[in-house]
Amino acid sequence: MDGQEVILLKDVLDTFFSEDILKEMFNEKLYREVLCDYWKYSMFVIFWIGCNIGSFLNVCIYRLPLGMSLCRPKSHCPKCGHKLSWYENIPIFSYLFLLAACKDCGQRISPRYIIVEFITGVLFAAVYLKIVFCKLPLTSMLLFFYLFSVLLSAAFTDCDLRVIPNKLTIPAMVVIPAYFLLHNGIYPFQPDWKSFSICLANMAGTALVMSAFTIGGKKIFKRDVFGWGDVKYLVVTAGALGWFATLLILLFASVTAMIYMPIYWIFRPKRKKRGFPFAPFMTVYAFGWILFNQYAIPFIKKIMNCYPG
Ligand SMILES: [Zn+2]
């Protein structure tokens, strides 16, 4: 009986996940007929999925740096402990419907919640449009959704508490190489060892260079020029986007931060002691790279052709 069930299960898996069906799922036809023709509608579905993920990211941003569990206790009002029912937990709508206050005690709810939900929704929809119009493989959408979630959470925790929790970056260092190993198909298993090793090499190289930079910087300037959280952040981007994109992100973020930092400290002199959050700048440029690199790549190739070597 057991043997028979196994065979049946294998037949079912073969039918649903056969190579032909996978090819059918990820080929041009799907892009044209389902995604491109209906993109105006599916965009809103993706936006709504993004808003829900954003709602979860709010929980991560608040709880991860404090070392709290993500599942327990359930979402509640921090002042009176009122447990949120399902209709008080709907992304965006609940905030508007509750007029930004707790139903029981009237405690004001930070606009941060609705902002994170909305940004996540918009970014997810933007990634989706990029995938459709640049005809990238559908599976890379999952990678970008995951990466966006990690980087967005890191930007907010860095703003709030000047930390990028290990619970964000360390799992990403496992998930991203695993994605490159498995993105060609889990069943039948078609491991992509080439992408996997490139991803690992990018991560190891970035870890090495950025660690040397951090330790060297501390010795020369006698203070932290770069946090270890930022190093791990860049290892994650290098794994997902490659060393070259990571270098660009670091370069642009550094220049922008250097311009912005003195202005920020003129208006908020008391915050000077707390240090300066760097992750938000890197996150903005990482998003920029993912969404618009199709314009940058030909330009970079052109420059590289003009200046060989
Ligand atoms: Zn309350």
Short mmCIF file of C-alpha atoms in Angstrom, two decimals, residues 110-275:
data_model
loop_
_atom_site.label_atom_id
_atom_site.label_comp_id
_atom_site.label_asym_id
_atom_site.label_seq_id
_atom_site.Cartn_x
_atom_site.Cartn_y
_atom_site.Cartn_z
CA SER A 110 2.59 55.60 13.81
CA PRO A 111 2.19 56.49 10.11
CA ARG A 112 5.31 54.35 9.63
CA TYR A 113 3.10 51.25 9.43
CA ILE A 114 1.09 52.44 6.45
CA ILE A 115 4.21 53.90 4.80
CA VAL A 116 6.13 50.59 4.97
CA GLU A 117 3.09 48.68 3.68
CA PHE A 118 2.62 51.06 0.79
CA ILE A 119 6.33 51.23 -0.17
CA THR A 120 6.57 47.43 -0.16
CA GLY A 121 3.47 47.17 -2.36
CA VAL A 122 4.79 49.73 -4.84
CA LEU A 123 8.26 48.14 -4.95
CA PHE A 124 6.84 44.65 -5.51
CA ALA A 125 4.65 45.95 -8.35
CA ALA A 126 7.71 47.73 -9.82
CA VAL A 127 9.79 44.52 -9.67
CA TYR A 128 6.94 42.68 -11.36
CA LEU A 129 6.79 45.22 -14.21
CA LYS A 130 10.56 45.06 -14.60
CA ILE A 131 10.38 41.24 -14.88
CA VAL A 132 7.58 41.44 -17.45
CA PHE A 133 9.03 44.16 -19.65
CA CYS A 134 12.67 43.03 -19.46
CA LYS A 135 11.52 39.42 -19.99
CA LEU A 136 13.50 38.10 -17.06
CA PRO A 137 12.80 34.60 -15.73
CA LEU A 138 9.80 34.53 -13.43
CA THR A 139 11.81 32.81 -10.70
CA SER A 140 14.03 35.89 -10.32
CA MET A 141 10.92 37.77 -9.17
CA LEU A 142 10.96 35.65 -6.00
CA LEU A 143 14.63 36.46 -5.41
CA PHE A 144 14.00 40.18 -5.81
CA PHE A 145 10.93 40.09 -3.54
CA TYR A 146 13.03 38.41 -0.86
CA LEU A 147 15.98 40.75 -1.35
CA PHE A 148 13.72 43.83 -1.26
CA SER A 149 12.16 42.63 1.99
CA VAL A 150 15.56 42.11 3.64
CA LEU A 151 17.06 45.41 2.44
CA LEU A 152 13.97 47.47 3.30
CA SER A 153 13.82 46.04 6.82
CA ALA A 154 17.57 46.66 7.25
CA ALA A 155 17.13 50.31 6.20
CA PHE A 156 14.44 50.89 8.83
CA THR A 157 16.16 49.06 11.72
CA ASP A 158 19.35 51.00 10.93
CA CYS A 159 17.38 54.29 11.08
CA ASP A 160 15.66 53.36 14.35
CA LEU A 161 18.42 51.72 16.38
CA ARG A 162 21.57 51.82 14.22
CA VAL A 163 21.58 48.04 13.87
CA ILE A 164 21.13 45.64 10.98
CA PRO A 165 19.97 42.46 12.76
CA ASN A 166 21.90 39.25 12.02
CA LYS A 167 18.50 37.56 11.85
CA LEU A 168 17.96 39.49 8.58
CA THR A 169 21.36 39.12 6.92
CA ILE A 170 22.55 35.65 7.99
CA PRO A 171 19.49 33.74 6.63
CA ALA A 172 19.82 35.77 3.40
CA MET A 173 23.39 34.48 3.03
CA VAL A 174 21.92 30.96 2.93
CA VAL A 175 18.71 31.65 0.97
CA ILE A 176 20.40 33.52 -1.89
CA PRO A 177 23.04 30.86 -2.78
CA ALA A 178 20.31 28.22 -2.38
CA TYR A 179 18.17 30.16 -4.88
CA PHE A 180 20.97 30.16 -7.48
CA LEU A 181 21.52 26.43 -6.95
CA LEU A 182 17.84 25.59 -7.38
CA HIS A 183 16.43 28.24 -9.74
CA ASN A 184 16.47 25.94 -12.77
CA GLY A 185 14.08 23.50 -11.14
CA ILE A 186 13.69 21.58 -7.92
CA TYR A 187 11.75 18.71 -9.42
CA PRO A 188 13.33 17.32 -11.55
CA PHE A 189 16.39 18.55 -9.71
CA GLN A 190 18.60 20.59 -12.05
CA PRO A 191 21.32 22.13 -9.88
CA ASP A 192 22.98 25.21 -11.37
CA TRP A 193 26.48 24.80 -9.93
CA LYS A 194 27.88 27.63 -12.06
CA SER A 195 25.54 30.37 -10.72
CA PHE A 196 25.89 28.88 -7.24
CA SER A 197 29.70 29.13 -7.27
CA ILE A 198 29.64 32.64 -8.80
CA CYS A 199 27.26 33.72 -6.03
CA LEU A 200 29.50 32.20 -3.32
CA ALA A 201 32.63 33.77 -4.86
CA ASN A 202 30.93 37.19 -4.95
CA MET A 203 29.93 36.84 -1.30
CA ALA A 204 33.33 35.60 -0.12
CA GLY A 205 35.23 38.28 -2.07
CA THR A 206 33.00 41.07 -0.75
CA ALA A 207 33.27 39.73 2.81
CA LEU A 208 37.07 39.71 2.54
CA VAL A 209 37.45 43.18 0.99
CA MET A 210 34.88 44.85 3.24
CA SER A 211 36.30 43.21 6.41
CA ALA A 212 39.79 44.47 5.51
CA PHE A 213 38.29 47.93 4.86
CA THR A 214 36.46 47.92 8.21
CA ILE A 215 39.45 46.73 10.27
CA GLY A 216 41.90 48.97 8.40
CA GLY A 217 39.58 51.98 8.70
CA LYS A 218 39.30 51.49 12.45
CA LYS A 219 43.10 51.34 12.84
CA ILE A 220 43.70 54.45 10.71
CA PHE A 221 40.85 56.69 11.90
CA LYS A 222 40.61 55.28 15.46
CA ARG A 223 36.83 54.97 15.12
CA ASP A 224 34.30 52.83 13.28
CA VAL A 225 34.11 54.05 9.69
CA PHE A 226 31.96 51.11 8.73
CA GLY A 227 29.81 48.80 10.86
CA TRP A 228 29.86 45.00 10.71
CA GLY A 229 26.14 45.11 9.98
CA ASP A 230 26.93 47.10 6.82
CA VAL A 231 29.56 44.52 5.82
CA LYS A 232 27.02 41.70 6.11
CA TYR A 233 24.48 43.83 4.22
CA LEU A 234 26.92 44.20 1.31
CA VAL A 235 27.73 40.48 1.35
CA VAL A 236 24.00 39.86 0.82
CA THR A 237 23.76 42.33 -2.09
CA ALA A 238 26.94 40.86 -3.64
CA GLY A 239 25.43 37.38 -3.48
CA ALA A 240 22.22 38.50 -5.19
CA LEU A 241 23.44 41.21 -7.58
CA GLY A 242 27.16 40.54 -8.06
CA TRP A 243 30.29 42.40 -6.98
CA PHE A 244 30.07 45.11 -9.61
CA ALA A 245 26.56 46.22 -8.64
CA THR A 246 27.62 46.11 -4.98
CA LEU A 247 30.60 48.35 -5.71
CA LEU A 248 28.35 50.86 -7.49
CA ILE A 249 25.82 50.78 -4.63
CA LEU A 250 28.59 51.37 -2.07
CA LEU A 251 30.13 54.18 -4.11
CA PHE A 252 26.90 56.09 -4.78
CA ALA A 253 25.61 55.54 -1.24
CA SER A 254 28.89 56.83 0.25
CA VAL A 255 28.86 59.98 -1.87
CA THR A 256 25.20 60.71 -1.09
CA ALA A 257 25.70 60.04 2.63
CA MET A 258 28.74 62.33 2.73
CA ILE A 259 26.71 65.16 1.22
CA TYR A 260 23.68 64.51 3.42
CA MET A 261 25.46 63.85 6.75
CA PRO A 262 26.69 67.42 7.52
CA ILE A 263 23.27 68.86 6.60
CA TYR A 264 21.53 66.33 8.85
CA TRP A 265 23.81 67.15 11.79
CA ILE A 266 23.25 70.90 11.43
CA PHE A 267 19.51 70.36 11.94
CA ARG A 268 19.80 67.48 14.44
CA PRO A 269 23.02 68.20 16.40
CA LYS A 270 21.93 66.01 19.34
CA ARG A 271 21.90 62.92 17.15
CA LYS A 272 25.59 63.19 16.30
CA LYS A 273 26.50 60.82 19.14
CA ARG A 274 24.26 58.07 17.82
CA GLY A 275 26.14 57.80 14.56
#
